[in-house]
Short mmCIF file of C-alpha atoms in Angstrom, two decimals:
data_model
loop_
_atom_site.label_atom_id
_atom_site.label_comp_id
_atom_site.label_asym_id
_atom_site.label_seq_id
_atom_site.Cartn_x
_atom_site.Cartn_y
_atom_site.Cartn_z
CA UNK P 1 -24.63 -41.75 -66.91
CA UNK P 2 -28.00 -43.68 -67.78
CA UNK P 3 -27.07 -46.93 -69.50
CA UNK P 4 -28.07 -47.22 -73.15
CA UNK P 5 -30.17 -50.50 -72.68
CA UNK P 6 -32.26 -48.88 -69.89
CA UNK P 7 -32.64 -45.66 -72.00
CA UNK P 8 -34.03 -47.77 -74.93
CA UNK P 9 -36.43 -49.71 -72.64
CA UNK P 10 -37.83 -46.58 -71.30
CA UNK P 11 -38.04 -45.09 -74.67
CA UNK P 12 -39.88 -48.02 -76.11
CA UNK P 13 -42.73 -47.40 -73.58
CA UNK P 14 -43.03 -43.83 -75.09
CA UNK P 15 -42.86 -44.97 -78.69
CA UNK P 16 -39.50 -42.96 -79.23
CA UNK P 17 -37.97 -43.86 -82.48
CA UNK P 18 -34.46 -45.01 -82.85
CA UNK P 19 -33.33 -41.64 -84.49
CA UNK P 20 -34.73 -39.88 -81.57
CA UNK P 21 -32.98 -42.11 -79.06
CA UNK P 22 -29.65 -41.23 -80.83
CA UNK P 23 -30.33 -37.45 -80.32
CA UNK P 24 -31.61 -38.08 -76.82
CA UNK P 25 -28.46 -40.02 -75.83
CA UNK P 26 -26.11 -37.24 -77.07
CA UNK P 27 -28.32 -34.55 -75.46
CA UNK P 28 -28.18 -36.35 -72.06
CA UNK P 29 -24.47 -36.38 -72.30
CA UNK P 30 -24.54 -32.56 -72.34
CA UNK P 31 -23.59 -31.94 -75.86
CA UNK P 32 -24.88 -28.90 -77.81
CA UNK P 33 -27.41 -29.14 -80.65
CA UNK P 34 -24.45 -28.13 -83.23
CA UNK P 35 -22.35 -30.79 -81.79
CA UNK P 36 -25.23 -33.52 -81.91
CA UNK P 37 -25.82 -32.50 -85.56
CA UNK P 38 -22.05 -32.94 -86.33
CA UNK P 39 -21.90 -36.38 -84.76
CA UNK P 40 -24.97 -37.67 -86.44
CA UNK P 41 -24.17 -35.84 -89.71
CA UNK P 42 -27.71 -34.28 -89.72
CA UNK P 43 -28.84 -30.62 -89.77
CA UNK P 44 -29.40 -28.67 -86.51
CA UNK P 45 -33.11 -28.26 -87.54
CA UNK P 46 -33.46 -31.95 -87.56
CA UNK P 47 -32.00 -32.25 -84.03
CA UNK P 48 -34.38 -29.65 -82.71
CA UNK P 49 -37.36 -31.43 -84.24
CA UNK P 50 -36.39 -34.70 -83.02
CA UNK P 51 -35.84 -33.43 -79.53
CA UNK P 52 -39.17 -31.56 -79.67
CA UNK P 53 -40.90 -34.96 -80.44
CA UNK P 54 -39.06 -36.45 -77.43
CA UNK P 55 -40.22 -33.74 -75.09
CA UNK P 56 -43.79 -34.26 -76.31
CA UNK P 57 -43.70 -37.94 -75.54
CA UNK P 58 -42.52 -37.45 -72.17
CA UNK P 59 -45.14 -34.65 -71.71
CA UNK P 60 -42.50 -31.96 -71.07
CA UNK P 61 -43.96 -28.50 -71.83
CA UNK P 62 -42.39 -25.05 -71.74
CA UNK P 63 -39.26 -23.55 -73.52
CA UNK P 64 -35.61 -23.11 -73.01
CA UNK P 65 -32.77 -25.20 -71.59
CA UNK P 66 -34.86 -26.19 -68.59
CA UNK P 67 -36.71 -28.74 -70.81
CA UNK P 68 -33.60 -30.87 -70.92
CA UNK P 69 -33.07 -30.74 -67.18
CA UNK P 70 -36.71 -31.92 -66.68
CA UNK P 71 -36.30 -34.81 -69.02
CA UNK P 72 -33.06 -35.70 -67.10
CA UNK P 73 -34.96 -35.67 -63.79
CA UNK P 74 -37.60 -38.06 -65.21
CA UNK P 75 -35.16 -40.58 -66.58
CA UNK P 76 -32.82 -40.54 -63.59
CA UNK P 77 -35.80 -40.99 -61.22
CA UNK P 78 -37.02 -44.05 -63.15
CA UNK P 79 -33.56 -45.46 -63.38
CA UNK P 80 -33.11 -45.17 -59.56
CA UNK P 81 -36.45 -47.02 -59.25
CA UNK P 82 -35.35 -49.64 -61.68
CA UNK P 83 -31.99 -50.19 -59.63
CA UNK P 84 -34.10 -50.46 -56.32
CA UNK P 85 -36.20 -53.19 -57.92
CA UNK P 86 -32.96 -55.08 -59.09
CA UNK P 87 -31.50 -54.76 -55.67
CA UNK P 88 -34.59 -56.25 -54.06
CA UNK P 89 -34.61 -59.15 -56.41
CA UNK P 90 -31.13 -59.85 -55.83
CA UNK P 91 -31.45 -59.84 -52.02
CA UNK P 92 -34.49 -62.22 -52.26
CA UNK P 93 -36.99 -59.69 -50.68
CA UNK P 94 -40.56 -59.59 -51.68
CA UNK P 95 -40.82 -57.31 -54.78
CA UNK P 96 -43.75 -54.98 -53.51
CA UNK P 97 -44.17 -51.27 -53.08
CA UNK P 98 -43.69 -50.73 -49.42
CA UNK P 99 -42.61 -54.01 -47.99
CA UNK P 100 -44.13 -57.37 -46.67
CA UNK P 101 -47.55 -57.24 -45.31
CA UNK P 102 -50.90 -56.78 -47.10
CA UNK P 103 -51.83 -54.05 -44.42
CA UNK P 104 -48.72 -52.08 -45.47
CA UNK P 105 -49.84 -52.23 -49.10
CA UNK P 106 -53.15 -50.72 -48.26
CA UNK P 107 -54.02 -47.05 -47.48
CA UNK P 108 -57.72 -46.40 -47.07
CA UNK P 109 -57.57 -42.69 -46.06
CA UNK P 110 -61.05 -41.62 -45.19
CA UNK P 111 -62.86 -44.62 -46.68
CA UNK P 112 -66.14 -45.25 -44.79
CA UNK P 113 -67.02 -48.44 -43.09
CA UNK P 114 -69.12 -50.70 -45.40
CA UNK P 115 -69.59 -53.77 -43.00
CA UNK P 116 -73.42 -53.30 -43.71
CA UNK P 117 -73.81 -53.33 -47.39
CA UNK P 118 -76.90 -54.02 -49.43
CA UNK P 119 -77.04 -55.76 -52.90
CA UNK P 120 -74.99 -54.42 -55.72
CA UNK P 121 -73.67 -57.88 -56.69
CA UNK P 122 -74.30 -57.24 -60.47
CA UNK P 123 -72.25 -53.94 -60.24
CA UNK P 124 -69.49 -55.55 -58.16
CA UNK P 125 -69.10 -58.30 -60.86
CA UNK P 126 -68.90 -55.75 -63.62
CA UNK P 127 -66.11 -53.68 -61.85
CA UNK P 128 -64.22 -56.94 -61.37
CA UNK P 129 -64.60 -57.87 -65.00
CA UNK P 130 -63.57 -54.48 -66.12
CA UNK P 131 -60.61 -53.98 -63.77
CA UNK P 132 -59.22 -57.47 -63.10
CA UNK P 133 -60.16 -59.25 -66.35
CA UNK P 134 -60.12 -56.40 -68.85
CA UNK P 135 -57.43 -54.43 -66.98
CA UNK P 136 -59.16 -51.10 -67.52
CA UNK P 137 -57.00 -48.13 -66.77
CA UNK P 138 -59.87 -45.54 -65.78
CA UNK P 139 -63.18 -46.20 -64.43
CA UNK P 140 -65.79 -43.64 -63.47
CA UNK P 141 -68.77 -44.64 -61.09
CA UNK P 142 -71.46 -42.10 -61.37
CA UNK P 143 -74.95 -41.39 -60.00
CA UNK P 144 -77.16 -39.17 -57.92
CA UNK P 145 -76.10 -38.14 -54.45
CA UNK P 146 -76.87 -41.11 -51.93
CA UNK P 147 -76.98 -43.79 -54.80
CA UNK P 148 -74.14 -45.71 -53.18
CA UNK P 149 -71.13 -44.85 -55.20
CA UNK P 150 -68.57 -44.55 -52.43
CA UNK P 151 -69.86 -47.61 -50.65
CA UNK P 152 -69.57 -49.62 -53.85
CA UNK P 153 -66.05 -48.76 -54.58
CA UNK P 154 -64.98 -49.42 -51.02
CA UNK P 155 -66.62 -52.84 -51.14
CA UNK P 156 -65.03 -53.62 -54.49
CA UNK P 157 -61.61 -52.72 -53.19
CA UNK P 158 -61.92 -54.81 -50.14
CA UNK P 159 -62.99 -57.79 -52.24
CA UNK P 160 -60.02 -57.09 -54.76
CA UNK P 161 -57.22 -56.91 -52.25
CA UNK P 162 -55.48 -59.98 -53.62
CA UNK P 163 -55.79 -58.73 -57.29
CA UNK P 164 -53.73 -55.66 -56.58
CA UNK P 165 -50.08 -55.07 -55.21
CA UNK P 166 -51.31 -51.78 -53.66
CA UNK P 167 -54.64 -50.14 -52.89
CA UNK P 168 -55.01 -46.43 -52.25
CA UNK P 169 -58.42 -44.67 -51.36
CA UNK P 170 -58.55 -40.93 -51.31
CA UNK P 171 -61.35 -38.48 -50.98
CA UNK P 172 -61.48 -35.23 -52.91
CA UNK P 173 -64.08 -33.76 -50.81
CA UNK P 174 -61.72 -30.95 -49.47
CA UNK P 175 -60.47 -30.34 -53.20
CA UNK P 176 -56.74 -31.01 -52.80
CA UNK P 177 -54.55 -29.54 -55.54
CA UNK P 178 -53.24 -32.10 -58.07
CA UNK P 179 -49.61 -31.46 -56.84
CA UNK P 180 -50.54 -32.15 -53.26
CA UNK P 181 -52.35 -35.29 -54.23
CA UNK P 182 -49.46 -36.56 -56.43
CA UNK P 183 -46.86 -35.66 -53.64
CA UNK P 184 -48.96 -37.81 -51.21
CA UNK P 185 -49.15 -40.86 -53.59
CA UNK P 186 -45.56 -40.83 -54.73
CA UNK P 187 -44.37 -40.58 -51.13
CA UNK P 188 -46.29 -43.82 -50.53
CA UNK P 189 -45.32 -45.47 -53.72
CA UNK P 190 -41.69 -44.64 -53.53
CA UNK P 191 -40.94 -46.60 -50.32
CA UNK P 192 -41.45 -43.26 -48.57
CA UNK P 193 -38.04 -42.17 -49.66
CA UNK P 194 -38.23 -40.48 -52.98
CA UNK P 195 -34.55 -40.18 -54.13
CA UNK P 196 -35.02 -37.54 -56.75
CA UNK P 197 -37.25 -34.66 -56.21
CA UNK P 198 -39.69 -33.59 -58.94
CA UNK P 199 -41.07 -30.08 -59.17
CA UNK P 200 -43.32 -30.13 -62.08
CA UNK P 201 -46.78 -31.86 -62.21
CA UNK P 202 -46.24 -33.36 -65.52
CA UNK P 203 -43.02 -35.11 -64.10
CA UNK P 204 -45.03 -36.14 -61.03
CA UNK P 205 -47.62 -37.73 -63.24
CA UNK P 206 -44.96 -39.49 -65.24
CA UNK P 207 -43.53 -40.89 -62.14
CA UNK P 208 -46.80 -42.11 -60.89
CA UNK P 209 -47.31 -43.84 -64.32
CA UNK P 210 -44.02 -45.53 -63.83
CA UNK P 211 -45.27 -46.94 -60.65
CA UNK P 212 -48.40 -47.93 -62.31
CA UNK P 213 -46.49 -49.84 -65.12
CA UNK P 214 -44.31 -51.80 -62.55
CA UNK P 215 -47.06 -52.58 -60.20
CA UNK P 216 -50.67 -53.36 -60.16
CA UNK P 217 -52.25 -50.56 -58.21
CA UNK P 218 -55.87 -49.53 -57.45
CA UNK P 219 -56.34 -45.77 -56.82
CA UNK P 220 -59.77 -44.59 -55.99
CA UNK P 221 -60.61 -40.91 -55.91
CA UNK P 222 -63.83 -40.18 -54.21
CA UNK P 223 -66.13 -37.06 -54.48
CA UNK P 224 -64.47 -35.91 -57.80
CA UNK P 225 -67.40 -33.41 -58.35
CA UNK P 226 -65.82 -31.13 -55.81
CA UNK P 227 -63.05 -30.17 -58.26
CA UNK P 228 -65.66 -29.51 -60.97
CA UNK P 229 -67.43 -26.15 -61.63
CA UNK P 230 -70.80 -25.37 -60.12
CA UNK P 231 -73.05 -23.22 -62.20
CA UNK P 232 -71.82 -24.51 -65.57
CA UNK P 233 -72.57 -27.67 -67.65
CA UNK P 234 -71.46 -30.92 -66.10
CA UNK P 235 -68.00 -31.98 -66.39
CA UNK P 236 -65.93 -28.61 -66.45
CA UNK P 237 -63.20 -28.09 -64.05
CA UNK P 238 -62.85 -25.31 -61.43
CA UNK P 239 -60.06 -22.78 -61.76
CA UNK P 240 -56.74 -24.05 -60.67
CA UNK P 241 -58.00 -27.66 -61.03
CA UNK P 242 -57.67 -27.95 -64.84
CA UNK P 243 -54.54 -30.06 -64.35
CA UNK P 244 -56.87 -32.90 -63.11
CA UNK P 245 -58.10 -33.22 -66.65
CA UNK P 246 -54.75 -33.82 -68.06
CA UNK P 247 -54.07 -36.28 -65.19
CA UNK P 248 -57.17 -38.27 -66.07
CA UNK P 249 -56.45 -38.26 -69.70
CA UNK P 250 -52.91 -39.51 -69.26
CA UNK P 251 -54.11 -42.40 -66.99
CA UNK P 252 -56.63 -43.35 -69.50
CA UNK P 253 -54.43 -43.03 -72.61
CA UNK P 254 -50.93 -44.30 -71.59
CA UNK P 255 -50.27 -48.08 -71.21
CA UNK P 256 -49.88 -49.37 -67.68
CA UNK P 257 -51.19 -52.20 -65.55
CA UNK P 258 -53.15 -50.48 -62.80
CA UNK P 259 -56.46 -48.72 -62.44
CA UNK P 260 -57.79 -45.28 -61.36
CA UNK P 261 -61.37 -45.24 -60.26
CA UNK P 262 -63.24 -42.04 -59.88
CA UNK P 263 -66.67 -41.42 -58.08
CA UNK P 264 -68.61 -38.33 -59.14
CA UNK P 265 -72.10 -36.87 -59.32
CA UNK P 266 -71.24 -35.89 -62.78
CA UNK P 267 -68.89 -37.19 -65.58
CA UNK P 268 -65.69 -35.34 -66.30
CA UNK P 269 -65.39 -34.61 -69.94
CA UNK P 270 -62.23 -36.72 -70.27
CA UNK P 271 -64.37 -39.80 -69.42
CA UNK P 272 -66.90 -38.95 -72.07
CA UNK P 273 -64.07 -38.46 -74.72
CA UNK P 274 -62.04 -41.76 -73.99
CA UNK P 275 -64.65 -44.25 -72.88
CA UNK P 276 -66.06 -47.13 -74.95
CA UNK P 277 -67.48 -50.69 -74.36
CA UNK P 278 -64.16 -52.22 -75.48
CA UNK P 279 -61.88 -49.32 -74.48
CA UNK P 280 -59.72 -49.19 -71.33
CA UNK P 281 -61.88 -46.29 -70.12
CA UNK P 282 -65.36 -46.95 -69.14
CA UNK P 283 -68.09 -45.41 -66.69
CA UNK P 284 -70.85 -47.27 -64.64
CA UNK P 285 -74.00 -45.37 -63.98
CA UNK P 286 -75.48 -46.35 -60.56
CA UNK P 287 -79.25 -46.83 -60.47
CA UNK P 288 -81.89 -47.90 -58.21
CA UNK P 289 -81.39 -50.76 -55.73
CA UNK P 290 -83.61 -53.92 -56.81
CA UNK P 291 -86.83 -54.51 -54.70
CA UNK P 292 -85.24 -57.40 -52.83
CA UNK P 293 -82.05 -55.38 -52.04
CA UNK P 294 -84.02 -52.33 -50.79
CA UNK P 295 -86.13 -54.48 -48.68
CA UNK P 296 -83.13 -55.48 -46.68
CA UNK P 297 -82.91 -51.90 -45.53
CA UNK P 298 -86.68 -51.82 -44.52
CA UNK P 299 -86.19 -55.13 -42.44
CA UNK P 300 -82.98 -53.75 -40.71
CA UNK P 301 -85.14 -50.61 -39.81
CA UNK P 302 -88.10 -52.71 -38.61
CA UNK P 303 -90.79 -51.31 -41.14
CA UNK P 304 -94.20 -52.94 -41.13
CA UNK P 305 -96.64 -53.40 -44.15
CA UNK P 306 -94.24 -55.26 -46.51
CA UNK P 307 -96.89 -54.87 -49.30
CA UNK P 308 -96.40 -51.07 -49.18
CA UNK P 309 -92.58 -51.31 -49.64
CA UNK P 310 -92.54 -51.32 -53.39
CA UNK P 311 -94.32 -47.88 -53.37
CA UNK P 312 -91.59 -46.47 -51.42
CA UNK P 313 -88.88 -47.86 -53.68
CA UNK P 314 -90.64 -46.46 -56.69
CA UNK P 315 -91.19 -43.04 -55.39
CA UNK P 316 -87.51 -42.71 -54.29
CA UNK P 317 -86.07 -44.71 -57.14
CA UNK P 318 -84.30 -47.11 -55.08
CA UNK P 319 -81.78 -44.45 -53.73
CA UNK P 320 -80.12 -46.34 -50.70
CA UNK P 321 -79.43 -43.18 -48.71
CA UNK P 322 -82.92 -41.78 -49.33
CA UNK P 323 -84.60 -45.16 -48.28
CA UNK P 324 -82.54 -45.35 -45.05
CA UNK P 325 -83.59 -41.76 -44.25
CA UNK P 326 -87.26 -42.22 -45.00
CA UNK P 327 -87.24 -45.71 -43.07
CA UNK P 328 -85.73 -44.16 -40.05
CA UNK P 329 -88.54 -41.43 -40.25
CA UNK P 330 -91.27 -44.02 -40.74
CA UNK P 331 -89.97 -45.97 -37.72
CA UNK P 332 -89.52 -43.15 -35.32
CA UNK P 333 -92.79 -40.99 -36.30
CA UNK P 334 -95.17 -43.52 -37.62
CA UNK P 335 -94.47 -46.65 -35.68
CA UNK P 336 -93.04 -48.29 -38.71
CA UNK P 337 -96.42 -48.10 -40.58
CA UNK P 338 -95.50 -47.13 -44.22
CA UNK P 339 -99.23 -46.28 -45.14
CA UNK P 340 -99.28 -43.60 -42.48
CA UNK P 341 -96.23 -42.03 -43.88
CA UNK P 342 -97.83 -42.10 -47.48
CA UNK P 343 -100.81 -40.23 -46.26
CA UNK P 344 -98.74 -37.16 -45.54
CA UNK P 345 -98.28 -36.67 -49.31
CA UNK P 346 -94.65 -35.27 -48.86
CA UNK P 347 -91.29 -36.95 -49.93
CA UNK P 348 -88.83 -34.25 -49.54
CA UNK P 349 -87.66 -32.92 -46.09
CA UNK P 350 -84.55 -32.83 -43.93
CA UNK P 351 -81.55 -34.57 -45.22
CA UNK P 352 -83.28 -35.62 -48.47
CA UNK P 353 -83.93 -32.02 -49.29
CA UNK P 354 -80.12 -31.18 -48.50
CA UNK P 355 -79.11 -34.09 -50.85
CA UNK P 356 -81.06 -32.51 -53.71
CA UNK P 357 -80.04 -29.02 -52.77
CA UNK P 358 -76.39 -29.85 -53.23
CA UNK P 359 -77.00 -31.07 -56.75
CA UNK P 360 -79.41 -28.31 -57.74
CA UNK P 361 -76.84 -25.53 -56.81
CA UNK P 362 -74.38 -27.18 -59.22
CA UNK P 363 -76.51 -26.48 -62.25
CA UNK P 364 -76.18 -23.85 -64.87
CA UNK P 365 -79.05 -21.32 -65.23
CA UNK P 366 -80.37 -23.17 -68.30
CA UNK P 367 -80.31 -26.41 -66.48
CA UNK P 368 -82.17 -24.79 -63.64
CA UNK P 369 -84.69 -23.42 -65.94
CA UNK P 370 -85.25 -26.69 -67.64
CA UNK P 371 -85.89 -28.41 -64.36
CA UNK P 372 -88.52 -25.68 -63.37
CA UNK P 373 -90.34 -26.42 -66.68
CA UNK P 374 -90.22 -30.15 -66.13
CA UNK P 375 -91.70 -29.72 -62.67
CA UNK P 376 -94.43 -27.55 -64.09
CA UNK P 377 -95.25 -29.93 -66.81
CA UNK P 378 -95.68 -32.69 -64.56
CA UNK P 379 -95.57 -35.32 -67.41
CA UNK P 380 -92.79 -36.40 -69.85
CA UNK P 381 -92.16 -33.75 -72.58
CA UNK P 382 -90.05 -33.45 -75.59
CA UNK P 383 -87.39 -31.05 -76.56
CA UNK P 384 -89.56 -29.15 -78.87
CA UNK P 385 -92.31 -28.57 -76.12
CA UNK P 386 -89.53 -27.37 -73.64
CA UNK P 387 -88.23 -24.89 -76.23
CA UNK P 388 -91.56 -23.45 -77.07
CA UNK P 389 -92.12 -22.83 -73.29
CA UNK P 390 -89.10 -20.70 -72.99
CA UNK P 391 -89.55 -17.13 -72.88
CA UNK P 392 -86.09 -16.27 -74.11
CA UNK P 393 -85.23 -18.44 -77.16
CA UNK P 394 -82.22 -20.77 -76.94
CA UNK P 395 -80.49 -22.37 -79.91
CA UNK P 396 -81.03 -26.22 -80.54
CA UNK P 397 -77.34 -26.76 -79.72
CA UNK P 398 -77.65 -25.01 -76.17
CA UNK P 399 -80.75 -26.96 -75.55
CA UNK P 400 -79.33 -30.29 -76.44
CA UNK P 401 -76.19 -29.57 -74.35
CA UNK P 402 -78.21 -28.60 -71.24
CA UNK P 403 -80.31 -31.66 -71.44
CA UNK P 404 -77.41 -34.02 -72.05
CA UNK P 405 -75.68 -32.35 -69.08
CA UNK P 406 -78.74 -33.05 -66.88
CA UNK P 407 -78.62 -36.66 -68.09
CA UNK P 408 -75.02 -36.91 -66.99
CA UNK P 409 -75.99 -35.60 -63.65
CA UNK P 410 -78.80 -38.23 -63.54
CA UNK P 411 -81.52 -35.62 -62.72
CA UNK P 412 -83.73 -36.39 -65.65
CA UNK P 413 -85.43 -39.51 -66.77
CA UNK P 414 -86.01 -40.69 -70.42
CA UNK P 415 -88.79 -42.93 -71.30
CA UNK P 416 -87.35 -45.84 -73.33
CA UNK P 417 -90.84 -47.06 -74.49
CA UNK P 418 -91.52 -44.01 -76.54
CA UNK P 419 -90.14 -43.46 -80.03
CA UNK P 420 -89.87 -39.66 -79.41
CA UNK P 421 -87.36 -38.54 -76.80
CA UNK P 422 -89.40 -37.24 -73.78
CA UNK P 423 -88.07 -36.38 -70.32
CA UNK P 424 -89.37 -36.25 -66.96
CA UNK P 425 -88.42 -35.98 -63.24
CA UNK P 426 -88.53 -38.71 -60.66
CA UNK P 427 -91.12 -37.97 -58.01
CA UNK P 428 -88.77 -36.82 -55.28
CA UNK P 429 -87.10 -34.29 -57.64
CA UNK P 430 -90.51 -33.02 -58.92
CA UNK P 431 -91.49 -32.28 -55.33
CA UNK P 432 -88.24 -30.61 -54.48
CA UNK P 433 -88.20 -28.29 -57.64
CA UNK P 434 -91.79 -27.51 -57.01
CA UNK P 435 -90.94 -26.43 -53.60
CA UNK P 436 -88.22 -24.21 -54.94
CA UNK P 437 -90.81 -22.55 -57.39
CA UNK P 438 -93.03 -21.87 -54.53
CA UNK P 439 -90.41 -20.40 -52.37
CA UNK P 440 -89.07 -18.28 -55.26
CA UNK P 441 -92.35 -16.93 -56.31
CA UNK P 442 -93.27 -15.88 -52.87
CA UNK P 443 -89.88 -14.27 -52.31
CA UNK P 444 -90.37 -12.17 -55.63
CA UNK P 445 -93.94 -11.08 -54.74
CA UNK P 446 -92.80 -10.05 -51.26
CA UNK P 447 -89.86 -8.09 -52.52
CA UNK P 448 -92.03 -6.25 -55.13
CA UNK P 449 -94.42 -5.38 -52.34
CA UNK P 450 -91.60 -3.77 -50.35
CA UNK P 451 -89.83 -1.90 -53.28
CA UNK P 452 -92.58 -1.57 -55.97
CA UNK P 453 -89.80 -2.54 -58.52
CA UNK P 454 -91.09 -5.14 -61.00
CA UNK P 455 -87.59 -6.16 -61.81
CA UNK P 456 -87.64 -8.20 -58.80
CA UNK P 457 -89.86 -10.68 -60.70
CA UNK P 458 -87.69 -13.37 -62.27
CA UNK P 459 -89.26 -16.59 -62.11
CA UNK P 460 -92.70 -15.19 -62.54
CA UNK P 461 -91.65 -13.76 -65.88
CA UNK P 462 -89.94 -16.88 -67.29
CA UNK P 463 -92.39 -19.68 -66.17
CA UNK P 464 -96.00 -20.13 -66.53
CA UNK P 465 -97.34 -21.63 -63.30
CA UNK P 466 -100.47 -22.86 -65.12
CA UNK P 467 -100.53 -23.87 -68.73
CA UNK P 468 -103.87 -23.10 -70.47
CA UNK P 469 -103.06 -25.72 -73.11
CA UNK P 470 -102.39 -28.53 -70.63
CA UNK P 471 -104.47 -31.69 -70.26
CA UNK P 472 -107.09 -31.39 -67.51
CA UNK P 473 -105.30 -33.94 -65.36
CA UNK P 474 -102.00 -31.96 -65.64
CA UNK P 475 -103.65 -28.57 -65.02
CA UNK P 476 -105.31 -30.00 -61.92
CA UNK P 477 -101.91 -31.06 -60.68
CA UNK P 478 -100.41 -27.76 -61.52
CA UNK P 479 -103.23 -26.13 -59.40
CA UNK P 480 -102.85 -28.49 -56.57
CA UNK P 481 -99.00 -28.79 -56.34
CA UNK P 482 -97.89 -25.27 -57.47
CA UNK P 483 -100.46 -22.68 -57.46
CA UNK P 484 -102.41 -23.48 -54.30
CA UNK P 485 -99.37 -23.92 -52.25
CA UNK P 486 -98.19 -20.54 -53.46
CA UNK P 487 -101.41 -18.84 -52.30
CA UNK P 488 -101.08 -20.79 -48.96
CA UNK P 489 -97.62 -19.64 -48.47
CA UNK P 490 -98.53 -15.88 -49.21
CA UNK P 491 -101.41 -16.22 -46.59
CA UNK P 492 -98.77 -17.26 -43.96
CA UNK P 493 -96.56 -14.43 -45.02
CA UNK P 494 -99.22 -11.62 -45.03
CA UNK P 495 -102.00 -12.92 -42.77
CA UNK P 496 -104.60 -11.25 -44.66
CA UNK P 497 -106.42 -12.18 -47.86
CA UNK P 498 -107.28 -8.52 -48.63
CA UNK P 499 -103.70 -7.43 -48.30
CA UNK P 500 -102.68 -10.05 -50.68
CA UNK P 501 -105.31 -8.99 -53.26
CA UNK P 502 -104.63 -5.38 -52.82
CA UNK P 503 -100.86 -5.78 -53.45
CA UNK P 504 -101.38 -8.18 -56.40
CA UNK P 505 -103.86 -5.70 -57.88
CA UNK P 506 -101.13 -3.00 -57.53
CA UNK P 507 -98.61 -5.15 -59.53
CA UNK P 508 -100.58 -5.30 -62.67
CA UNK P 509 -100.41 -1.52 -63.75
CA UNK P 510 -96.69 -1.67 -62.90
CA UNK P 511 -96.32 -4.53 -65.56
CA UNK P 512 -98.71 -2.76 -68.15
CA UNK P 513 -96.11 -0.17 -69.11
CA UNK P 514 -93.47 -2.84 -69.87
CA UNK P 515 -92.62 -4.32 -73.47
CA UNK P 516 -94.36 -7.64 -73.86
CA UNK P 517 -91.21 -9.72 -73.99
CA UNK P 518 -90.05 -8.27 -70.62
CA UNK P 519 -93.26 -8.81 -69.03
CA UNK P 520 -93.22 -12.56 -70.16
CA UNK P 521 -95.52 -14.84 -68.04
CA UNK P 522 -95.57 -12.31 -65.06
CA UNK P 523 -99.08 -10.68 -65.91
CA UNK P 524 -100.81 -13.98 -66.37
CA UNK P 525 -99.17 -15.47 -63.35
CA UNK P 526 -100.23 -12.43 -61.22
CA UNK P 527 -103.82 -12.71 -62.60
CA UNK P 528 -103.98 -16.28 -61.61
CA UNK P 529 -102.68 -15.67 -58.13
CA UNK P 530 -105.40 -13.00 -57.57
CA UNK P 531 -108.11 -15.54 -58.92
CA UNK P 532 -109.81 -18.06 -56.69
CA UNK P 533 -108.01 -21.50 -56.88
CA UNK P 534 -110.90 -23.47 -58.53
CA UNK P 535 -110.35 -22.00 -61.96
#
């Protein structure tokens, strides 16, 4: 039987009242509700209510007599852990999780090598302040792909080895179930000899939290976006991975002395709900490297023309991975001459394109529509203008949610110097999305040529390639970077200017018989494509 003093100690952690402890003690002894009510001189309904509160505080869901068995499992497991610690202290052994050496108290999993690491001293200091001094329980490191989230967390963990009893680094790239992840963690933290098997995920979380309370653990989960949904607003979980949300919530809410660090392209919704400047849950958004830090990458790659480096840093917004890719290309193809690369007027290719494609495919349809409009606009625009552009109206709530989601994904920029909230895309993203527009429009036109079915026109209906109301400089950019490249792509596809004009002319009468709302921007786009570029 579990001793009363231990039971009270555990109950104190869960804020269980004295009256609830009395009921719990009798229940663990196997007594029925009627017997408990008689012993305590209270009504059976009061016994049920107090037991219900106990189950809630121990995060035990479900119905029936199995709930008491689950509670007993949790308490017995924690009692056995407590007894193990007492035995270690009595024998004079080091009170650690897995034994004596630092190496044994570290499990780095698939953590990458960060022996070559540039800058980020300010961010490293912030993480140290949050996790070591403020003892934050849950920290999210967020940012675009390639911005250096993984490298930063590994570097921090290496520098913080003496601050934690145990360090575990795990990648979620292959999307393990929460049960499998917890089994792995508990196997490590229980001296690799868990004495009391747990079957429910909630029980496993409770057991992990018990270790987190008795030891200073640093757990890092990398690539959390793989358990989040694609095609929806940021932060929603994939089916069968919703339990991770409860896991993160409990880590952030319940008291303990450890820290869970997440890295992700987008912010899980639990972080948004729990975080605050003085709260034990916080998020760090990684932005561009400083010029002197990015310069170290260029020096290592042997680039010349140092006076041109700042231009590269600005174009790629200081993204470390993008800068490494582009520096290698400049070295290999242009002999290290930055000016020669800049003459090519292209920013997105190869691995950089793949990096952006990964994020684009995660977007909801409305988020993709907004990115298309921002790429067409070419300059910062406000919410009202975006809403006016849209062929099918959306509510203000839907628009705000989509823009906020794009912000959580670090895919849009907000001009802090303007009073009105205006949004834009960074240069590499503008070029990538413009290329998507060009490719999609040409595909749609080719499909209509083949099938004579105008329903194949999707983007041509929803977005105007050229805006007549745009400023002359913006209109010129739309022609140069969107309209003209579409025409060039069509020439490569059909290899005949006459064929292109013939097919485009045939599309117009097909559209004339459709309702205006269904036609959208398609008619004016087709006419533009069938008109000389110097309009």
